[in-house]
Amino acid sequence: MSTAVTITAPSVKHILLDSLVVMKIVKHVDSELHAGISEVSGDACAGVLTGLVFLEDSRLEITNCFPTVRNEPVIDDDANTPQAAQQYEEQKQQEMLDMLRKFRTMNIDYEIVGFYQSHQFGAGFSHDLVESMFDYQAMGPENVVLIYDPIKTRQGQLSIRAWRLSTAALDLASKNDWRPELVKSAGLTYQNMFEELPIIIKSSYLNNVLMSELALSKSYSSDKYSTRHFDLGSKKSLEKSVRAMMANVDELNKSIQSLTKYTIDKQRHDNMVFSLTQKRQQENESRLARGDPPLPMDDIKRIKAPQLQTRNGLLDELLASFDTNALADFSKTVTSENITKLFIAEAVAEEKVVGTKDRTLSSVSSTR
């Protein structure tokens, strides 16, 4: 991350997402799934978003996108591993520039306005993702990231959410310093680290007419009472989300222990420095009274302060908390929907049983 970056507050308040972008993202994830490149969740699918920024309307319009090259594994025994990685990055950048040049030739919006990634359950916020978000927002303050949830989409609900780093998080990311003191002074928590923007999906007029005709057609109306809407089908996804939540909670518990130890050591260090400073000041006052030169304070200032025993300060803890919150929201939504479906299915089953009994009684009475 660069340290010489001017933080500019974004002015975009909502996003107008073209339906073409939605179809491309869904097709990208599903194609890698069916090709066996990715797992069931469709992780690691990413791409670049292009569009336009309308400052007068505080609107970001995303009109097109294209996938980026997947990272290839590097062999550890290769002697030219750094050179190979650098060559791969250069090739990746060249392919991106070529695609943008083709967009420009075809008179398509070629201005980069962010990127998209697919993550199961809408989570997956990592240190690499924060670095990518910082790089894009440093390039343009209006840039965003779209997080696509393939699992929820395959369950019948399209899930695409737009995020960006808050101004306080951008400031800390520019310094690449996530010490507890700086995070506390910035008032940063996992709740205000990211900002979510509302998304409006834009469709063409012909598409709207087609959807209206499908809604009014007899085949659609006869199928809307189908029992497939009562299918739960979320046991595996709910189990995975709970397991991921448990892993995040375990990491948070370890981080809390490290933070507690750091707080105790920091308080002990501050008390020791304060007592030594007071003692040195009293000694200097006595030396000045005797006409002797005062002693310097450099040796006290050079006392090494304790360090938080984590890789990236509080960044990993903030991301784990945000991931846990996203997983909890997914579990809450799925559970509430399943409970509603169970109650509806129970009511429908009771109604069918009552109707069957009435028909049986009527047939018996008619035979008599």
mmCIF file of C-alpha atoms in Angstrom:
data_model
loop_
_atom_site.group_PDB
_atom_site.id
_atom_site.type_symbol
_atom_site.label_atom_id
_atom_site.label_comp_id
_atom_site.label_asym_id
_atom_site.label_seq_id
_atom_site.Cartn_x
_atom_site.Cartn_y
_atom_site.Cartn_z
ATOM 1 C CA MET A 1 0.000 0.000 0.000
ATOM 2 C CA SER A 2 1.229 3.464 -0.825
ATOM 3 C CA THR A 3 1.681 6.080 1.870
ATOM 4 C CA ALA A 4 1.507 9.121 -0.425
ATOM 5 C CA VAL A 5 -2.195 8.947 -1.213
ATOM 6 C CA THR A 6 -4.664 11.777 -0.817
ATOM 7 C CA ILE A 7 -7.874 10.542 0.785
ATOM 8 C CA THR A 8 -10.926 11.969 -0.961
ATOM 9 C CA ALA A 9 -14.421 11.424 0.396
ATOM 10 C CA PRO A 10 -16.650 9.704 -2.200
ATOM 11 C CA SER A 11 -19.807 11.430 -3.366
ATOM 12 C CA VAL A 12 -21.639 8.447 -4.908
ATOM 13 C CA LYS A 13 -24.735 7.452 -2.899
ATOM 14 C CA HIS A 14 -26.216 4.635 -4.986
ATOM 15 C CA ILE A 15 -25.352 2.317 -7.879
ATOM 16 C CA LEU A 16 -27.215 1.683 -11.123
ATOM 17 C CA LEU A 17 -26.239 -1.832 -12.191
ATOM 18 C CA ASP A 18 -26.935 -2.993 -15.723
ATOM 19 C CA SER A 19 -28.557 -6.410 -16.073
ATOM 20 C CA LEU A 20 -25.805 -7.367 -18.525
ATOM 21 C CA VAL A 21 -23.270 -7.113 -15.689
ATOM 22 C CA VAL A 22 -25.412 -9.362 -13.476
ATOM 23 C CA MET A 23 -25.676 -12.017 -16.197
ATOM 24 C CA LYS A 24 -21.935 -11.878 -16.905
ATOM 25 C CA ILE A 25 -21.025 -12.319 -13.235
ATOM 26 C CA VAL A 26 -23.427 -15.239 -12.800
ATOM 27 C CA LYS A 27 -22.203 -16.865 -16.025
ATOM 28 C CA HIS A 28 -18.555 -16.433 -15.004
ATOM 29 C CA VAL A 29 -19.069 -18.196 -11.668
ATOM 30 C CA ASP A 30 -21.251 -20.975 -13.106
ATOM 31 C CA SER A 31 -18.876 -21.619 -16.020
ATOM 32 C CA GLU A 32 -15.936 -22.134 -13.659
ATOM 33 C CA LEU A 33 -18.107 -24.350 -11.479
ATOM 34 C CA HIS A 34 -19.190 -26.623 -14.342
ATOM 35 C CA ALA A 35 -15.662 -26.660 -15.768
ATOM 36 C CA GLY A 36 -14.327 -27.966 -12.472
ATOM 37 C CA ILE A 37 -12.009 -24.975 -11.976
ATOM 38 C CA SER A 38 -13.593 -23.789 -8.740
ATOM 39 C CA GLU A 39 -15.356 -25.452 -5.848
ATOM 40 C CA VAL A 40 -19.099 -25.592 -5.291
ATOM 41 C CA SER A 41 -19.116 -22.122 -3.797
ATOM 42 C CA GLY A 42 -17.459 -20.567 -6.862
ATOM 43 C CA ASP A 43 -14.774 -18.789 -4.863
ATOM 44 C CA ALA A 44 -11.859 -16.894 -6.422
ATOM 45 C CA CYS A 45 -13.899 -15.655 -9.399
ATOM 46 C CA ALA A 46 -13.050 -12.002 -9.929
ATOM 47 C CA GLY A 47 -13.278 -9.369 -12.624
ATOM 48 C CA VAL A 48 -13.129 -5.669 -13.457
ATOM 49 C CA LEU A 49 -16.142 -3.340 -13.595
ATOM 50 C CA THR A 50 -16.467 -0.523 -16.116
ATOM 51 C CA GLY A 51 -18.945 2.320 -16.264
ATOM 52 C CA LEU A 52 -19.475 6.008 -15.628
ATOM 53 C CA VAL A 53 -19.760 8.294 -12.602
ATOM 54 C CA PHE A 54 -22.537 10.921 -12.515
ATOM 55 C CA LEU A 55 -21.580 13.351 -9.768
ATOM 56 C CA GLU A 56 -24.641 15.552 -10.272
ATOM 57 C CA ASP A 57 -26.907 12.615 -9.399
ATOM 58 C CA SER A 58 -24.469 10.994 -6.911
ATOM 59 C CA ARG A 59 -24.797 7.847 -9.014
ATOM 60 C CA LEU A 60 -22.339 5.241 -10.177
ATOM 61 C CA GLU A 61 -23.511 3.453 -13.316
ATOM 62 C CA ILE A 62 -21.883 0.060 -13.950
ATOM 63 C CA THR A 63 -22.502 -0.879 -17.574
ATOM 64 C CA ASN A 64 -20.076 -3.726 -18.318
ATOM 65 C CA CYS A 65 -17.491 -6.065 -16.833
ATOM 66 C CA PHE A 66 -14.969 -8.739 -17.802
ATOM 67 C CA PRO A 67 -13.228 -11.492 -15.805
ATOM 68 C CA THR A 68 -9.577 -11.297 -14.836
ATOM 69 C CA VAL A 69 -7.062 -14.071 -15.271
ATOM 70 C CA ARG A 70 -7.031 -16.608 -12.467
ATOM 71 C CA ASN A 71 -3.806 -16.799 -10.468
ATOM 72 C CA GLU A 72 -1.751 -19.791 -11.497
ATOM 73 C CA PRO A 73 0.061 -21.812 -8.816
ATOM 74 C CA VAL A 74 3.828 -21.279 -8.761
ATOM 75 C CA ILE A 75 6.105 -24.282 -8.287
ATOM 76 C CA ASP A 76 8.206 -23.913 -5.136
ATOM 77 C CA ASP A 77 11.225 -25.665 -6.671
ATOM 78 C CA ASP A 78 11.384 -23.207 -9.523
ATOM 79 C CA ALA A 79 14.554 -21.112 -9.267
ATOM 80 C CA ASN A 80 12.948 -18.177 -11.070
ATOM 81 C CA THR A 81 9.887 -17.940 -8.859
ATOM 82 C CA PRO A 82 10.031 -14.125 -8.305
ATOM 83 C CA GLN A 83 10.684 -13.516 -11.995
ATOM 84 C CA ALA A 84 7.838 -15.859 -12.979
ATOM 85 C CA ALA A 85 5.433 -14.136 -10.598
ATOM 86 C CA GLN A 86 6.427 -10.707 -11.913
ATOM 87 C CA GLN A 87 6.053 -11.890 -15.492
ATOM 88 C CA TYR A 88 2.610 -13.272 -14.712
ATOM 89 C CA GLU A 89 1.505 -9.965 -13.155
ATOM 90 C CA GLU A 90 2.739 -8.066 -16.189
ATOM 91 C CA GLN A 91 0.832 -10.436 -18.462
ATOM 92 C CA LYS A 92 -2.287 -9.977 -16.349
ATOM 93 C CA GLN A 93 -2.025 -6.188 -16.556
ATOM 94 C CA GLN A 94 -1.428 -6.363 -20.302
ATOM 95 C CA GLU A 95 -4.540 -8.489 -20.837
ATOM 96 C CA MET A 96 -6.595 -6.029 -18.796
ATOM 97 C CA LEU A 97 -5.320 -3.086 -20.855
ATOM 98 C CA ASP A 98 -6.047 -4.972 -24.073
ATOM 99 C CA MET A 99 -9.618 -5.612 -22.964
ATOM 100 C CA LEU A 100 -10.124 -1.944 -22.040
ATOM 101 C CA ARG A 101 -8.690 -0.925 -25.403
ATOM 102 C CA LYS A 102 -11.190 -3.205 -27.153
ATOM 103 C CA PHE A 103 -14.025 -1.681 -25.109
ATOM 104 C CA ARG A 104 -12.920 1.757 -26.248
ATOM 105 C CA THR A 105 -12.788 0.656 -29.886
ATOM 106 C CA MET A 106 -16.306 -0.798 -29.625
ATOM 107 C CA ASN A 107 -17.570 2.464 -28.058
ATOM 108 C CA ILE A 108 -18.259 0.742 -24.700
ATOM 109 C CA ASP A 109 -17.651 2.423 -21.363
ATOM 110 C CA TYR A 110 -14.016 1.655 -20.575
ATOM 111 C CA GLU A 111 -13.530 3.639 -17.357
ATOM 112 C CA ILE A 112 -12.693 1.322 -14.451
ATOM 113 C CA VAL A 113 -15.140 1.831 -11.581
ATOM 114 C CA GLY A 114 -14.226 -1.141 -9.365
ATOM 115 C CA PHE A 115 -14.106 -4.904 -9.391
ATOM 116 C CA TYR A 116 -16.265 -7.872 -8.439
ATOM 117 C CA GLN A 117 -15.566 -11.072 -6.513
ATOM 118 C CA SER A 118 -17.629 -14.106 -5.599
ATOM 119 C CA HIS A 119 -17.692 -15.298 -2.002
ATOM 120 C CA GLN A 120 -19.902 -17.876 -0.388
ATOM 121 C CA PHE A 121 -22.506 -16.475 2.018
ATOM 122 C CA GLY A 122 -21.481 -12.929 1.019
ATOM 123 C CA ALA A 123 -18.470 -13.144 3.340
ATOM 124 C CA GLY A 124 -14.783 -13.730 2.542
ATOM 125 C CA PHE A 125 -13.422 -10.285 3.445
ATOM 126 C CA SER A 126 -9.673 -10.802 3.732
ATOM 127 C CA HIS A 127 -6.498 -8.764 3.919
ATOM 128 C CA ASP A 128 -5.932 -9.190 0.159
ATOM 129 C CA LEU A 129 -9.434 -7.917 -0.539
ATOM 130 C CA VAL A 130 -8.827 -4.822 1.602
ATOM 131 C CA GLU A 131 -5.582 -4.148 -0.273
ATOM 132 C CA SER A 132 -7.400 -4.453 -3.604
ATOM 133 C CA MET A 133 -10.193 -2.163 -2.410
ATOM 134 C CA PHE A 134 -7.632 0.398 -1.257
ATOM 135 C CA ASP A 135 -5.793 0.284 -4.605
ATOM 136 C CA TYR A 136 -9.013 0.791 -6.562
ATOM 137 C CA GLN A 137 -10.320 3.568 -4.300
ATOM 138 C CA ALA A 138 -6.923 5.282 -4.398
ATOM 139 C CA MET A 139 -7.188 5.181 -8.190
ATOM 140 C CA GLY A 140 -10.737 6.562 -8.043
ATOM 141 C CA PRO A 141 -12.636 7.495 -4.854
ATOM 142 C CA GLU A 142 -15.952 6.385 -6.384
ATOM 143 C CA ASN A 143 -14.798 2.819 -7.104
ATOM 144 C CA VAL A 144 -16.576 -0.039 -5.361
ATOM 145 C CA VAL A 145 -16.443 -3.807 -5.059
ATOM 146 C CA LEU A 146 -19.398 -6.075 -5.837
ATOM 147 C CA ILE A 147 -19.623 -9.206 -3.681
ATOM 148 C CA TYR A 148 -21.627 -11.952 -5.370
ATOM 149 C CA ASP A 149 -22.994 -14.846 -3.307
ATOM 150 C CA PRO A 150 -23.396 -17.902 -5.594
ATOM 151 C CA ILE A 151 -24.918 -20.106 -2.886
ATOM 152 C CA LYS A 152 -27.811 -17.796 -2.089
ATOM 153 C CA THR A 153 -28.329 -17.149 -5.796
ATOM 154 C CA ARG A 154 -28.611 -20.885 -6.493
ATOM 155 C CA GLN A 155 -31.226 -21.053 -3.743
ATOM 156 C CA GLY A 156 -33.409 -18.673 -5.761
ATOM 157 C CA GLN A 157 -32.417 -15.229 -4.437
ATOM 158 C CA LEU A 158 -29.954 -13.062 -6.349
ATOM 159 C CA SER A 159 -27.342 -11.730 -3.920
ATOM 160 C CA ILE A 160 -25.054 -8.916 -5.128
ATOM 161 C CA ARG A 161 -23.935 -6.276 -2.637
ATOM 162 C CA ALA A 162 -21.745 -3.218 -3.204
ATOM 163 C CA TRP A 163 -19.100 -2.203 -0.658
ATOM 164 C CA ARG A 164 -16.370 0.356 -0.255
ATOM 165 C CA LEU A 165 -13.900 1.252 2.475
ATOM 166 C CA SER A 166 -14.901 4.100 4.755
ATOM 167 C CA THR A 167 -12.776 7.242 4.961
ATOM 168 C CA ALA A 168 -11.311 6.227 8.332
ATOM 169 C CA ALA A 169 -10.398 2.773 7.009
ATOM 170 C CA LEU A 170 -8.814 4.330 3.908
ATOM 171 C CA ASP A 171 -6.693 6.579 6.109
ATOM 172 C CA LEU A 172 -5.375 3.637 8.116
ATOM 173 C CA ALA A 173 -4.891 1.541 4.971
ATOM 174 C CA SER A 174 -2.814 4.331 3.389
ATOM 175 C CA LYS A 175 -0.504 4.221 6.416
ATOM 176 C CA ASN A 176 -0.658 0.407 6.550
ATOM 177 C CA ASP A 177 -0.730 0.761 10.322
ATOM 178 C CA TRP A 178 -3.525 -0.965 12.231
ATOM 179 C CA ARG A 179 -2.227 -0.551 15.764
ATOM 180 C CA PRO A 180 -4.905 -0.586 18.482
ATOM 181 C CA GLU A 181 -4.170 3.044 19.428
ATOM 182 C CA LEU A 182 -4.685 4.315 15.881
ATOM 183 C CA VAL A 183 -7.802 2.196 15.343
ATOM 184 C CA LYS A 184 -9.286 3.491 18.595
ATOM 185 C CA SER A 185 -8.417 7.123 17.856
ATOM 186 C CA ALA A 186 -10.034 6.812 14.405
ATOM 187 C CA GLY A 187 -13.200 5.383 15.995
ATOM 188 C CA LEU A 188 -13.046 2.429 13.608
ATOM 189 C CA THR A 189 -15.015 -0.753 14.249
ATOM 190 C CA TYR A 190 -16.096 -3.633 12.037
ATOM 191 C CA GLN A 191 -19.496 -1.944 11.730
ATOM 192 C CA ASN A 192 -18.185 1.270 10.141
ATOM 193 C CA MET A 193 -15.123 -0.150 8.378
ATOM 194 C CA PHE A 194 -17.109 -0.812 5.191
ATOM 195 C CA GLU A 195 -19.919 1.205 3.635
ATOM 196 C CA GLU A 196 -22.678 -0.538 1.693
ATOM 197 C CA LEU A 197 -24.309 1.194 -1.240
ATOM 198 C CA PRO A 198 -27.843 0.466 -2.476
ATOM 199 C CA ILE A 199 -28.033 -1.207 -5.885
ATOM 200 C CA ILE A 200 -30.696 -0.651 -8.542
ATOM 201 C CA ILE A 201 -30.637 -3.235 -11.341
ATOM 202 C CA LYS A 202 -31.422 -1.672 -14.702
ATOM 203 C CA SER A 203 -33.150 -3.706 -17.405
ATOM 204 C CA SER A 204 -34.127 -2.822 -20.954
ATOM 205 C CA TYR A 205 -37.715 -2.033 -21.867
ATOM 206 C CA LEU A 206 -37.990 -5.226 -23.932
ATOM 207 C CA ASN A 207 -36.845 -7.258 -20.939
ATOM 208 C CA ASN A 208 -39.461 -5.571 -18.741
ATOM 209 C CA VAL A 209 -42.164 -6.391 -21.303
ATOM 210 C CA LEU A 210 -40.993 -10.021 -21.430
ATOM 211 C CA MET A 211 -41.106 -10.329 -17.641
ATOM 212 C CA SER A 212 -44.605 -8.842 -17.599
ATOM 213 C CA GLU A 213 -45.795 -11.326 -20.213
ATOM 214 C CA LEU A 214 -44.300 -14.216 -18.248
ATOM 215 C CA ALA A 215 -46.037 -13.010 -15.087
ATOM 216 C CA LEU A 216 -49.385 -12.859 -16.881
ATOM 217 C CA SER A 217 -49.054 -16.138 -18.775
ATOM 218 C CA LYS A 218 -51.129 -19.153 -17.732
ATOM 219 C CA SER A 219 -48.149 -21.477 -17.476
ATOM 220 C CA TYR A 220 -46.528 -19.168 -14.943
ATOM 221 C CA SER A 221 -49.708 -18.773 -12.891
ATOM 222 C CA SER A 222 -50.266 -22.523 -12.791
ATOM 223 C CA ASP A 223 -46.728 -23.114 -11.567
ATOM 224 C CA LYS A 224 -46.645 -20.515 -8.791
ATOM 225 C CA TYR A 225 -48.407 -22.911 -6.393
ATOM 226 C CA SER A 226 -45.840 -25.625 -7.015
ATOM 227 C CA THR A 227 -44.398 -27.397 -4.001
ATOM 228 C CA ARG A 228 -40.839 -26.621 -5.105
ATOM 229 C CA HIS A 229 -41.189 -23.270 -3.327
ATOM 230 C CA PHE A 230 -41.449 -25.196 -0.055
ATOM 231 C CA ASP A 231 -38.161 -27.003 -0.635
ATOM 232 C CA LEU A 232 -35.693 -26.142 2.130
ATOM 233 C CA GLY A 233 -32.488 -27.245 0.403
ATOM 234 C CA SER A 234 -30.216 -25.291 2.754
ATOM 235 C CA LYS A 235 -28.868 -27.915 5.143
ATOM 236 C CA LYS A 236 -25.362 -28.053 3.661
ATOM 237 C CA SER A 237 -25.032 -24.305 3.177
ATOM 238 C CA LEU A 238 -26.276 -23.615 6.693
ATOM 239 C CA GLU A 239 -23.821 -26.157 8.090
ATOM 240 C CA LYS A 240 -20.935 -24.576 6.172
ATOM 241 C CA SER A 241 -21.836 -21.082 7.358
ATOM 242 C CA VAL A 242 -22.002 -22.231 10.984
ATOM 243 C CA ARG A 243 -18.630 -23.982 10.666
ATOM 244 C CA ALA A 244 -17.060 -20.859 9.170
ATOM 245 C CA MET A 245 -18.602 -18.823 11.969
ATOM 246 C CA MET A 246 -17.103 -21.149 14.571
ATOM 247 C CA ALA A 247 -13.654 -20.831 12.944
ATOM 248 C CA ASN A 248 -13.912 -17.028 13.018
ATOM 249 C CA VAL A 249 -14.997 -17.073 16.655
ATOM 250 C CA ASP A 250 -11.983 -19.242 17.542
ATOM 251 C CA GLU A 251 -9.681 -16.764 15.811
ATOM 252 C CA LEU A 252 -11.354 -13.888 17.625
ATOM 253 C CA ASN A 253 -10.847 -15.624 20.969
ATOM 254 C CA LYS A 254 -7.135 -15.991 20.251
ATOM 255 C CA SER A 255 -6.972 -12.350 19.194
ATOM 256 C CA ILE A 256 -8.736 -11.254 22.375
ATOM 257 C CA GLN A 257 -6.122 -13.076 24.441
ATOM 258 C CA SER A 258 -3.321 -11.386 22.490
ATOM 259 C CA LEU A 259 -5.016 -7.992 22.831
ATOM 260 C CA THR A 260 -5.512 -8.479 26.572
ATOM 261 C CA LYS A 261 -1.835 -9.360 27.016
ATOM 262 C CA TYR A 262 -0.826 -6.365 24.907
ATOM 263 C CA THR A 263 -3.042 -4.037 26.955
ATOM 264 C CA ILE A 264 -1.512 -5.237 30.224
ATOM 265 C CA ASP A 265 2.056 -4.949 28.872
ATOM 266 C CA LYS A 266 1.333 -1.512 27.400
ATOM 267 C CA GLN A 267 -0.085 -0.253 30.689
ATOM 268 C CA ARG A 268 2.929 -1.627 32.569
ATOM 269 C CA HIS A 269 5.275 0.009 30.036
ATOM 270 C CA ASP A 270 3.514 3.370 30.281
ATOM 271 C CA ASN A 271 3.637 3.286 34.080
ATOM 272 C CA MET A 272 7.344 2.435 34.048
ATOM 273 C CA VAL A 273 8.136 5.227 31.569
ATOM 274 C CA PHE A 274 6.080 7.690 33.604
ATOM 275 C CA SER A 275 7.819 6.777 36.873
ATOM 276 C CA LEU A 276 11.287 6.943 35.262
ATOM 277 C CA THR A 277 10.444 10.306 33.702
ATOM 278 C CA GLN A 278 9.284 11.704 37.056
ATOM 279 C CA LYS A 279 12.386 10.369 38.766
ATOM 280 C CA ARG A 280 14.667 11.836 36.065
ATOM 281 C CA GLN A 281 12.941 15.232 36.312
ATOM 282 C CA GLN A 282 13.441 15.316 40.088
ATOM 283 C CA GLU A 283 17.060 14.325 39.651
ATOM 284 C CA ASN A 284 17.588 17.043 37.037
ATOM 285 C CA GLU A 285 16.056 19.632 39.347
ATOM 286 C CA SER A 286 18.547 18.604 42.045
ATOM 287 C CA ARG A 287 21.436 18.750 39.557
ATOM 288 C CA LEU A 288 20.373 22.192 38.352
ATOM 289 C CA ALA A 289 20.243 23.376 41.953
ATOM 290 C CA ARG A 290 23.826 22.167 42.389
ATOM 291 C CA GLY A 291 24.858 23.780 39.109
ATOM 292 C CA ASP A 292 25.354 20.470 37.256
ATOM 293 C CA PRO A 293 24.010 19.874 33.712
ATOM 294 C CA PRO A 294 20.732 17.907 33.504
ATOM 295 C CA LEU A 295 20.671 14.311 32.361
ATOM 296 C CA PRO A 296 19.058 13.546 28.922
ATOM 297 C CA MET A 297 15.739 11.734 28.499
ATOM 298 C CA ASP A 298 16.810 9.797 25.422
ATOM 299 C CA ASP A 299 17.491 6.552 27.238
ATOM 300 C CA ILE A 300 13.958 6.563 28.672
ATOM 301 C CA LYS A 301 12.411 7.289 25.270
ATOM 302 C CA ARG A 302 14.376 4.416 23.737
ATOM 303 C CA ILE A 303 12.693 1.854 25.973
ATOM 304 C CA LYS A 304 10.987 -0.509 23.533
ATOM 305 C CA ALA A 305 7.220 -0.545 23.748
ATOM 306 C CA PRO A 306 5.352 -3.879 23.602
ATOM 307 C CA GLN A 307 4.009 -5.061 20.271
ATOM 308 C CA LEU A 308 0.676 -6.694 19.507
ATOM 309 C CA GLN A 309 1.412 -10.297 18.558
ATOM 310 C CA THR A 310 -0.647 -10.309 15.354
ATOM 311 C CA ARG A 311 0.339 -10.077 11.717
ATOM 312 C CA ASN A 312 -1.594 -6.954 10.716
ATOM 313 C CA GLY A 313 -2.527 -5.275 13.977
ATOM 314 C CA LEU A 314 -6.289 -5.206 14.443
ATOM 315 C CA LEU A 315 -7.058 -5.596 10.723
ATOM 316 C CA ASP A 316 -7.529 -9.368 10.868
ATOM 317 C CA GLU A 317 -9.760 -9.024 13.942
ATOM 318 C CA LEU A 318 -11.939 -6.419 12.221
ATOM 319 C CA LEU A 319 -12.263 -8.591 9.117
ATOM 320 C CA ALA A 320 -13.070 -11.695 11.163
ATOM 321 C CA SER A 321 -15.762 -9.771 13.033
ATOM 322 C CA PHE A 322 -17.250 -8.484 9.774
ATOM 323 C CA ASP A 323 -17.186 -11.987 8.268
ATOM 324 C CA THR A 324 -18.878 -13.416 11.353
ATOM 325 C CA ASN A 325 -21.578 -10.767 11.128
ATOM 326 C CA ALA A 326 -22.163 -11.592 7.432
ATOM 327 C CA LEU A 327 -22.371 -15.314 8.182
ATOM 328 C CA ALA A 328 -24.778 -14.667 11.054
ATOM 329 C CA ASP A 329 -27.000 -12.588 8.749
ATOM 330 C CA PHE A 330 -27.012 -15.399 6.183
ATOM 331 C CA SER A 331 -27.884 -18.005 8.819
ATOM 332 C CA LYS A 332 -30.599 -15.781 10.256
ATOM 333 C CA THR A 333 -32.164 -15.186 6.837
ATOM 334 C CA VAL A 334 -32.081 -18.846 5.829
ATOM 335 C CA THR A 335 -33.421 -20.025 9.187
ATOM 336 C CA SER A 336 -36.319 -17.555 9.203
ATOM 337 C CA GLU A 337 -37.250 -18.509 5.632
ATOM 338 C CA ASN A 338 -37.131 -22.211 6.461
ATOM 339 C CA ILE A 339 -39.330 -21.747 9.527
ATOM 340 C CA THR A 340 -41.832 -19.804 7.425
ATOM 341 C CA LYS A 341 -41.844 -22.537 4.783
ATOM 342 C CA LEU A 342 -42.387 -25.201 7.455
ATOM 343 C CA PHE A 343 -45.397 -23.368 8.880
ATOM 344 C CA ILE A 344 -46.866 -22.860 5.398
ATOM 345 C CA ALA A 345 -46.266 -26.495 4.469
ATOM 346 C CA GLU A 346 -47.896 -27.635 7.718
ATOM 347 C CA ALA A 347 -50.957 -25.466 7.063
ATOM 348 C CA VAL A 348 -51.252 -26.753 3.488
ATOM 349 C CA ALA A 349 -50.898 -30.364 4.661
ATOM 350 C CA GLU A 350 -53.614 -29.915 7.308
ATOM 351 C CA GLU A 351 -55.913 -28.337 4.738
ATOM 352 C CA LYS A 352 -55.389 -31.263 2.381
ATOM 353 C CA VAL A 353 -56.122 -33.754 5.172
ATOM 354 C CA VAL A 354 -59.324 -31.928 6.122
ATOM 355 C CA GLY A 355 -60.398 -31.765 2.460
ATOM 356 C CA THR A 356 -59.750 -35.486 2.020
ATOM 357 C CA LYS A 357 -61.832 -36.309 5.105
ATOM 358 C CA ASP A 358 -64.734 -34.140 3.877
ATOM 359 C CA ARG A 359 -64.728 -35.821 0.477
ATOM 360 C CA THR A 360 -64.631 -39.257 2.126
ATOM 361 C CA LEU A 361 -67.602 -38.432 4.371
ATOM 362 C CA SER A 362 -69.586 -36.995 1.487
ATOM 363 C CA SER A 363 -68.967 -40.106 -0.633
ATOM 364 C CA VAL A 364 -70.026 -42.394 2.233
ATOM 365 C CA SER A 365 -73.233 -40.431 2.844
ATOM 366 C CA SER A 366 -74.085 -40.499 -0.863
ATOM 367 C CA THR A 367 -73.730 -44.276 -0.985
ATOM 368 C CA ARG A 368 -76.092 -44.632 1.902
#
